[in-house]
XYZ file of C-alpha atoms in Angstrom:
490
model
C 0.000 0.000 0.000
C 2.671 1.742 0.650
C 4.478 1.549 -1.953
C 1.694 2.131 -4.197
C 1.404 5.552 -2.417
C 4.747 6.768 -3.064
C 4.635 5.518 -6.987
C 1.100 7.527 -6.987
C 2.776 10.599 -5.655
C 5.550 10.444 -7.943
C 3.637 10.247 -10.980
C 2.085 13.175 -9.941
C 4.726 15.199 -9.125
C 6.187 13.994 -13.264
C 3.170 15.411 -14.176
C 3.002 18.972 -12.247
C 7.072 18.976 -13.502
C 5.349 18.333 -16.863
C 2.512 21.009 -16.776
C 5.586 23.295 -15.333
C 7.807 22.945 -17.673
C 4.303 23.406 -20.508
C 3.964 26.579 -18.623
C -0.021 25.059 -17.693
C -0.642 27.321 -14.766
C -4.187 26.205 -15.076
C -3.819 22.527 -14.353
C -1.054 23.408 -11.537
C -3.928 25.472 -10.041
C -6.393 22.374 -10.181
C -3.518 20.141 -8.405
C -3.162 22.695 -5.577
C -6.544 23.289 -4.969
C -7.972 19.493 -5.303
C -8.179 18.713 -1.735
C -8.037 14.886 -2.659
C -4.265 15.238 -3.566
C -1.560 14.653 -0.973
C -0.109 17.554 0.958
C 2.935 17.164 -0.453
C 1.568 17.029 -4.266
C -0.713 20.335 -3.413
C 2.579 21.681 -1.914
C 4.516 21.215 -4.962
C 2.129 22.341 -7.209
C 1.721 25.450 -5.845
C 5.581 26.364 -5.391
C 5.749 25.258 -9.435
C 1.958 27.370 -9.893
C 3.971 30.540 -7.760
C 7.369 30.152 -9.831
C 5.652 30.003 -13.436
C 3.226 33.069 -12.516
C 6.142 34.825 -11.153
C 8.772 33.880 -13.637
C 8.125 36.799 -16.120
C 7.456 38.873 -13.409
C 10.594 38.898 -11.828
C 12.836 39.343 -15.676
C 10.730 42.108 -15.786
C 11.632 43.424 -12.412
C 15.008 42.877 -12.905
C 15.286 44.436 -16.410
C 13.245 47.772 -14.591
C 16.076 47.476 -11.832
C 18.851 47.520 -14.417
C 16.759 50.163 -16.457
C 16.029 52.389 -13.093
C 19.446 52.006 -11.746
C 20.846 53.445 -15.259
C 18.448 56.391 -14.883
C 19.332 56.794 -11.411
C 22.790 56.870 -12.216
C 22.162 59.254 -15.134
C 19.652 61.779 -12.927
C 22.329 61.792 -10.480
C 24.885 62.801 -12.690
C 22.874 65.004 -13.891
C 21.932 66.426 -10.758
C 25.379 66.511 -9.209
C 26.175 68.678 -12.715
C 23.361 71.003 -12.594
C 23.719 71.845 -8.702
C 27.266 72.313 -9.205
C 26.386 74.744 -12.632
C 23.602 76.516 -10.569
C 26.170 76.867 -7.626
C 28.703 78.959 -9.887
C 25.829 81.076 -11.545
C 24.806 81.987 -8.471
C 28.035 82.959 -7.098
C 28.766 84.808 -10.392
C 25.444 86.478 -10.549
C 26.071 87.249 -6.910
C 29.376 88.288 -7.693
C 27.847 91.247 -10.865
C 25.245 91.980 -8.661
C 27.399 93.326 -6.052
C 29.975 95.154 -8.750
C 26.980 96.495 -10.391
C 25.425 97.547 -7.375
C 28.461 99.358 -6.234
C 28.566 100.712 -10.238
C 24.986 102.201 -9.972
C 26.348 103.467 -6.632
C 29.436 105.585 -8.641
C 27.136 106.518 -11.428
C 24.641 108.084 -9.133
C 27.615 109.926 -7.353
C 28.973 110.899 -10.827
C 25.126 111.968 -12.187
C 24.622 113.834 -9.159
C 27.651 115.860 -9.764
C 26.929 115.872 -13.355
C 23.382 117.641 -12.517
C 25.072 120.497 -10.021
C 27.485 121.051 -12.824
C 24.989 121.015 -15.690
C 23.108 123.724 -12.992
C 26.210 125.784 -12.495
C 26.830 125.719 -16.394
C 23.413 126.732 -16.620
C 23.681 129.859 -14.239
C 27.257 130.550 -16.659
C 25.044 129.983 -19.694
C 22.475 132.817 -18.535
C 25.182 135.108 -17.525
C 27.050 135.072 -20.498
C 23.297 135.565 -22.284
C 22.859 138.691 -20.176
C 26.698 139.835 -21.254
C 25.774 139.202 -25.089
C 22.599 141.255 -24.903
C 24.512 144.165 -23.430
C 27.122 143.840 -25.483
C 24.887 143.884 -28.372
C 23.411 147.306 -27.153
C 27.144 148.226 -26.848
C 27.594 147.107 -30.439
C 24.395 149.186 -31.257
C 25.434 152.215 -30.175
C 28.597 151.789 -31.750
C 27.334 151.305 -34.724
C 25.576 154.708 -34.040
C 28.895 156.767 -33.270
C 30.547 155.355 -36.443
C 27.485 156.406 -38.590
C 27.802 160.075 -36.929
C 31.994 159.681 -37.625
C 31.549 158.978 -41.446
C 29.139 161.900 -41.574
C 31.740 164.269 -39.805
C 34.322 162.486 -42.190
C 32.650 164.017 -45.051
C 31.554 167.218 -43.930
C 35.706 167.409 -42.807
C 36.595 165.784 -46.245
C 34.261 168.651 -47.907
C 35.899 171.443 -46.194
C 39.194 170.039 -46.741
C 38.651 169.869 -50.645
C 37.451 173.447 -50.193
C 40.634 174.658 -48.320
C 42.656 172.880 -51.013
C 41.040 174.993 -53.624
C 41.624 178.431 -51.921
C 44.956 177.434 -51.061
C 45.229 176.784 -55.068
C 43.568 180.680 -55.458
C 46.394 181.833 -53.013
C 49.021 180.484 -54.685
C 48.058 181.855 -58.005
C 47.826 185.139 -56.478
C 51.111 184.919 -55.064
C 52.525 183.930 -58.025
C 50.551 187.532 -59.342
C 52.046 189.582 -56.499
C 55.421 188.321 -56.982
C 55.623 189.346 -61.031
C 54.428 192.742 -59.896
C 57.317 192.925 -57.523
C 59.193 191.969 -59.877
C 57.814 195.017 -62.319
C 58.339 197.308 -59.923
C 61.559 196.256 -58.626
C 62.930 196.866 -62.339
C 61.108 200.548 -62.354
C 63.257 201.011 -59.060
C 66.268 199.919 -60.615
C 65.739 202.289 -63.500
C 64.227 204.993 -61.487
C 67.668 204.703 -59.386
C 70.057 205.005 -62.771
C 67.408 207.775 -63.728
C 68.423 209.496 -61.035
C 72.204 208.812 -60.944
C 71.983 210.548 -64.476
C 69.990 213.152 -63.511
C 72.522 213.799 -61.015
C 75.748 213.631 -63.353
C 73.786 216.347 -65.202
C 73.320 218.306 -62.569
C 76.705 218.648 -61.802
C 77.683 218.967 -64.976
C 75.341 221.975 -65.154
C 76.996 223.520 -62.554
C 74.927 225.973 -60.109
C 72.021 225.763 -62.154
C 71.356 222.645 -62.067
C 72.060 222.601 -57.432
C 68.496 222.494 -57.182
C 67.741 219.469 -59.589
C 70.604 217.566 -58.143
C 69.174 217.773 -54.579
C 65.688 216.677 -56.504
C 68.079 213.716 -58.185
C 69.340 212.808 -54.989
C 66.153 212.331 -53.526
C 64.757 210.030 -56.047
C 67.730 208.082 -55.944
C 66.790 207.549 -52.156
C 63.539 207.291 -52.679
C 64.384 204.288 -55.130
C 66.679 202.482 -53.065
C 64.312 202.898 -50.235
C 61.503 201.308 -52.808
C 64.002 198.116 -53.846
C 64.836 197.478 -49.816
C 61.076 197.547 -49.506
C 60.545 195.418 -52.642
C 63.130 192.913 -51.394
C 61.384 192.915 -48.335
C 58.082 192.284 -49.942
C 59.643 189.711 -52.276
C 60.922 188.018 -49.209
C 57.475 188.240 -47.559
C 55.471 186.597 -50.709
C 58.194 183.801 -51.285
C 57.507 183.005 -47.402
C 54.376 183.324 -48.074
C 54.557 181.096 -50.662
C 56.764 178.638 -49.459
C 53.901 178.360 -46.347
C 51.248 177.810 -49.035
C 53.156 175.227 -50.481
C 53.214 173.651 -47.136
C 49.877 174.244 -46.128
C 48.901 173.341 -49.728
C 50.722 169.289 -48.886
C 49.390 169.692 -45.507
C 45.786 169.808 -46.997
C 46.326 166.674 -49.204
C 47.318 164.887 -46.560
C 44.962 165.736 -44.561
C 42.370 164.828 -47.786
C 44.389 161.578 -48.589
C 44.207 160.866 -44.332
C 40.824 161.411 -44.478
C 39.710 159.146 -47.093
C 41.583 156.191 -45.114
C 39.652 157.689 -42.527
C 36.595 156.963 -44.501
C 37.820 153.344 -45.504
C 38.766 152.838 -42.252
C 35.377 153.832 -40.951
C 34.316 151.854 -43.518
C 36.075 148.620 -42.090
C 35.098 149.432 -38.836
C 31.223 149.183 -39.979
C 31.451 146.363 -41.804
C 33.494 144.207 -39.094
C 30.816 145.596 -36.517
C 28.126 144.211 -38.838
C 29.356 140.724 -38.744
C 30.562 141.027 -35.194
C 26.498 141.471 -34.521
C 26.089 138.903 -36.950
C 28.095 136.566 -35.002
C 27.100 137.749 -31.537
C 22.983 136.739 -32.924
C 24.392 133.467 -33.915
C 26.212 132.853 -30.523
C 22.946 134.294 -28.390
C 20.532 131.890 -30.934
C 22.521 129.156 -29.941
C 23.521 130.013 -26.242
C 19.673 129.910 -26.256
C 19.351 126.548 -27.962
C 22.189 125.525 -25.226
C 19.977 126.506 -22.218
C 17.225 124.686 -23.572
C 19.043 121.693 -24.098
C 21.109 121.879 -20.752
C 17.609 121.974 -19.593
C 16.323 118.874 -21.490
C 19.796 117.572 -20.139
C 19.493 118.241 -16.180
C 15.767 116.811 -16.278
C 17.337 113.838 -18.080
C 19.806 113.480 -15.391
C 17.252 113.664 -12.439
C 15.171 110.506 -14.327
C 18.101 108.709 -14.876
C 18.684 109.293 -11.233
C 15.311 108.231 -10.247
C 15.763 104.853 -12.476
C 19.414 104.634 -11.023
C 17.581 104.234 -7.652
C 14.586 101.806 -9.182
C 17.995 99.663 -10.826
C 20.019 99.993 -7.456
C 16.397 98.314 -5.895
C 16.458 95.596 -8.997
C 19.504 94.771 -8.388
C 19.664 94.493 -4.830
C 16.459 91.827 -4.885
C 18.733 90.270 -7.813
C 21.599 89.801 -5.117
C 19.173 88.575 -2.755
C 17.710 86.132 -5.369
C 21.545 84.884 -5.924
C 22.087 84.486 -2.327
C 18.742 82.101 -2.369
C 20.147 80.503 -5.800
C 23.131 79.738 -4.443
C 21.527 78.454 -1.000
C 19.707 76.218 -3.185
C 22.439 75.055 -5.152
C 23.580 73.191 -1.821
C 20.205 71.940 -1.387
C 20.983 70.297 -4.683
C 24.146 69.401 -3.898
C 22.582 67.501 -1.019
C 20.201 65.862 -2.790
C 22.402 64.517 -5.792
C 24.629 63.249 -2.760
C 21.287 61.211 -1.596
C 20.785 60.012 -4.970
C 23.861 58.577 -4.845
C 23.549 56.455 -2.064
C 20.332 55.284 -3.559
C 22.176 54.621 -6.892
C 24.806 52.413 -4.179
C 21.708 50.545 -2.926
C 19.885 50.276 -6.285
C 23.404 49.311 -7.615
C 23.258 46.398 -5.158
C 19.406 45.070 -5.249
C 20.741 45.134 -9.175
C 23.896 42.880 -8.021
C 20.920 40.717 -6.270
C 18.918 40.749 -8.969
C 21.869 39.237 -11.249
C 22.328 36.676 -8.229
C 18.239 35.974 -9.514
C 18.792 35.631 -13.271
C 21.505 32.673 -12.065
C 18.777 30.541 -11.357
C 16.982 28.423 -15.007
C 13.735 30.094 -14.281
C 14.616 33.448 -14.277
C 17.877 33.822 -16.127
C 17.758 37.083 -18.550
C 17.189 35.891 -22.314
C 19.438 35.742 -24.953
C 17.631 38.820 -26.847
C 17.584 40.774 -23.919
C 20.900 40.028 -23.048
C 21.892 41.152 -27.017
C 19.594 44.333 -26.994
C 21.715 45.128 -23.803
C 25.140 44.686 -25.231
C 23.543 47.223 -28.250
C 22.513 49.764 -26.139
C 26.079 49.614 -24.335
C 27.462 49.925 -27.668
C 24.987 52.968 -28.343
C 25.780 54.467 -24.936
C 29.169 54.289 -25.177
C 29.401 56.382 -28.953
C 27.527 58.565 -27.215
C 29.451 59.156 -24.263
C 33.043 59.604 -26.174
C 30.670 61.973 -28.595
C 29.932 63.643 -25.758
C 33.550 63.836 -24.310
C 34.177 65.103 -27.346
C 32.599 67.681 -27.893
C 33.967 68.712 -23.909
C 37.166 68.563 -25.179
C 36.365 70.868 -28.128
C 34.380 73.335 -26.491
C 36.381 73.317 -23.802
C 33.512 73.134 -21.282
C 32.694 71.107 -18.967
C 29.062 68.848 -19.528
C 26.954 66.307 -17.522
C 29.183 63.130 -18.109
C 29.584 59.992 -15.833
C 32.966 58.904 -15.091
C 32.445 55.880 -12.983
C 32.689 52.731 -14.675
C 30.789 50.718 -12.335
C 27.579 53.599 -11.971
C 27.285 53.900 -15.990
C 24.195 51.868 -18.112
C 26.630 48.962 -18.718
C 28.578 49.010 -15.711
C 25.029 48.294 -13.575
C 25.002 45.575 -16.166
C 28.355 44.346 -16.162
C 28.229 44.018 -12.469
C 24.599 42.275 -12.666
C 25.319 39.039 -14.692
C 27.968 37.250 -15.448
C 28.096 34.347 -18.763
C 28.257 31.365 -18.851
C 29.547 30.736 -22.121
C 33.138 30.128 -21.934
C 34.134 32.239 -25.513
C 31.595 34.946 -23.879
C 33.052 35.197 -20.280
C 36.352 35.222 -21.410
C 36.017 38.717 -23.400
C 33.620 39.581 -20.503
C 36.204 39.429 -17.372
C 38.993 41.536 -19.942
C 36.950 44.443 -20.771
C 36.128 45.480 -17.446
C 39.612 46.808 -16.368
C 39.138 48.256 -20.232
C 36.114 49.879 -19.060
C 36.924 51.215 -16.130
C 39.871 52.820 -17.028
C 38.034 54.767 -20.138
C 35.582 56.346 -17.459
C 38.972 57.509 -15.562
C 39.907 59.424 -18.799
C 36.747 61.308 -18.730
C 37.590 62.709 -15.448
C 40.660 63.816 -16.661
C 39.478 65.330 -19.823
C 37.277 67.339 -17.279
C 40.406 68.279 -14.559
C 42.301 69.220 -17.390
C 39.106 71.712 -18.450
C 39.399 73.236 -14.988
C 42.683 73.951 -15.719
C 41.941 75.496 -18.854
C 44.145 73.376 -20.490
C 42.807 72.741 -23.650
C 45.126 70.936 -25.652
C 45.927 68.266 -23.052
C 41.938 67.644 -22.514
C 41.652 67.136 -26.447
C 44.643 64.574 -26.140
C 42.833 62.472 -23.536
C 39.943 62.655 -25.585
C 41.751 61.121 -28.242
C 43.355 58.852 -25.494
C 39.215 57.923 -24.428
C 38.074 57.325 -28.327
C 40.500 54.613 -28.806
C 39.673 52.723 -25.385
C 35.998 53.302 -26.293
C 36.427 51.585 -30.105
C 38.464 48.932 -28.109
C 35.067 48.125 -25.605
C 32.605 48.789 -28.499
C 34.916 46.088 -30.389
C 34.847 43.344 -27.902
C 30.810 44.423 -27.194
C 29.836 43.592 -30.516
C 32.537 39.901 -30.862
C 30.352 39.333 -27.663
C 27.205 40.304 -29.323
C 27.994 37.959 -32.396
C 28.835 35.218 -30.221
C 25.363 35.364 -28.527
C 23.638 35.656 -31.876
C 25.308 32.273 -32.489
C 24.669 30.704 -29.060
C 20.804 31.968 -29.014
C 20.476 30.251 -32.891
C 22.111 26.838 -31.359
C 19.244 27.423 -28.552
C 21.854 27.688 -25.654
C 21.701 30.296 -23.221
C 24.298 32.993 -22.623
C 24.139 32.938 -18.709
């Protein structure tokens, strides 16, 4: 009976191993809920019932854990960049803030003296307005005197032509006096040898002629008497004459000194003219000056008035920085946190490759291949990305720990079974690791602004990336070939 037991219970448990492995869920629920089956039979059923429901369950759980932990990894990054980016901002918009607040300070000192020195330009400006308009008057006047000169100047230049005439009548009259001198000096002379004869004669008459002799005598007196006086009187007109002559150049001169007089008066006028000219120009645009240094101080007092508005602005800007860069360390914080729970989702991931090591929940082939794609994928990107770092010089959101990366969650996750497979798979992880080392150097050397040395580890980082991507996709073609034999990779 016994015996008969133990064969019936075995044949059942072949058969819930056979509706197991036929994925029949339904018939493994029957078994477990029949309650004329033996314990142990119900038992078993419903551990193989729990396993098959389950089964898909858990590759799906694990794939989200490796597919979570990779965005964890990634947000962190991210994160950890963007705190660290907002934390600089801040501090440099904290930074302008403070150098433009203290600018707006200096241009509000400089406007204000700017507006007292457009005021006291302004005062200058009215005073030299009031100067012009007198001096105008002054120019007026002026112009009044000179107009009363070059009437005088004529009237004088009339009188002088007039004088030159007479003085021409004068001279012709001396000329007139002196040839009747000149007659009369020669009737002297001949009235004096008259005489001398008459006087010979009267001695030669003797007594008789006593009484004309005296008469002779006296003539002859009377003539030299008339040629002193004549020489006198010549002497006289030839002075006079010489002081006509003089008087006579005096009066040209003094015609010839007034015309340049005249032209001189003339000058005078005209320079006075465009000396008003110029003086109606300046005062039209000393006006136009006042005006505009009064449009100008007005400016000044709203640009002081928005100075103040601006020095406000800017003061809530610095206060906004001060909060920006508080909650850049918030951030900070937080992508630290998110790291540890990338450490602990990192290690449920580690348990969840312990999972796939069992036959009903190992990862498939295909996902196993679309996984070594994406790594290849990820990893073009991420030297793409380094890259264009290097290039740029500036620094981007970029992992650079080869265990926290999308295929280093992975990596550390499952390990082959296939020897060709697992043999590539234990080499490239030293491989791996190094190439996210690289990318934090390619990002100290960007900090140090040296540019040339972060393309050259960029160069370094392409050529340990092809290396992975290589041995990726021999791994990739080996697991094509194991998945067509129908063998599994781990």
């Amino acid at each position: 009976m016994r015996i008969f037991k133990e064969n019936t219970i075995e044949k059942e448990i072949i058969k819930i191993s056979q509706d197991f492995r036929n994925e029949n869920v339904h018939a493994l629920d029957e078994v477990e809920k029949s309650t004329s089956k033996n314990k142990i039979v119900r038992f078993t059923a419903g551990i193989a019932k729990i396993v098959r429901v389950i089964s898909p369950k858990v590759k799906k759980m694990i794939n989200g854990i490796l597919s979570i932990t990779t965005r964890i990894s990634t947000f962190s990054v991210n994160l950890d960049y963007s705190g660290e980016h907002l934390k600089k901002s801040a501090d440099k918009l904290y930074n302008s803030s403070e150098v433009l607040n203290s600018s707006i300070k200096e241009v509000k000192e400089a406007m204000q003296q700017i507006t007292l020195a457009i005021e006291d330009d302004a005062e200058a400006v009215e005073y030299i307005s009031s100067g012009n308009i007198e001096l105008i008057k002054h120019m007026d006047e002026n112009k009044k005197n000179l107009g009363l000169v070059k009437n005088v100047n004529k009237e004088l230049e009339f009188k002088a032509q007039s004088m030159e005439k007479d003085m021409t009548e004068l001279n012709c009259i001396l000329e007139n006096m002196k040839t009747i001198v000149t007659g009369m000096s020669e009737i002297a002379s001949k009235t004096n040898l008259l005489a001398l004869n008459a006087s010979i004669e009267a001695a030669r008459a003797g007594e008789a002629g006593k009484g004309f002799a005296v008469v002779a005598e006296e003539v002859r007196k009377l003539s030299e008497s008339t040629s002193k006086q004549l020489e006198k009187m010549e002497e006289f007109v030839n002075n006079i004459g010489t002081c006509s002559t003089n008087s006579s150049k005096s009066v040209k001169d003094t015609i010839e000194s007034i015309d340049k007089l005249g032209e001189y008066t003339e000058a005078i006028s005209a320079s006075s003219s465009k000396v008003r000219e110029s003086i109606d120009t300046e005062v039209k645009s000393i006006e136009l000056l006042a005006a505009s240094m009064e449009e100008i101080n007005a400016s000044s007092e709203e640009i002081n008035s928005n100075m103040d508005i601006i020095g406000e602005n800017v003061q809530e800007v610095s206060n906004e920085a001060a909060v920006l860069s508080e909650k850049s360390l918030e951030i900070k914080y937080l992508a630290d946190e998110m790291d540890k729970i990338d450490d602990e989702m990192s290690n449920l991931a580690k348990l969840s490759g312990d999972i796939t090591g069992e036959n009903h929940f190992k990862i498939t082939n295909k996902d196993f291949i679309v996984a070594i794609n994406n790594a290849i994928k990820a990893h073009e990107n991420w030297v793409e990305q380094l890259q264009n770092m290097a290039m740029e010089n500036k620094i981007k959101p970029i992992q650079t720990d080869g265990q926290k990366c999308g295929f280093g969650h992975f990596y550390n996750s499952v390990m082959p079974r296939h020897e060709g497979i697992k043999e590539i798979w234990i080499k490239i992880d030293n491989i791996h690791k190094e190439l996210h080392k690289v990318g934090e150097v390619v990002k100290n050397n960007i900090k140090d602004e040296n540019t040339e040395k972060a393309k050259e580890n960029s160069k370094k980082a392409t050529q340990l990336s092809q290396t992975i991507i290589n041995m990726l996709s021999n791994i990739k073609s080996i697991a094509t070939e194991v998945d067509k034999e129908g063998n599994l990779v781990l």
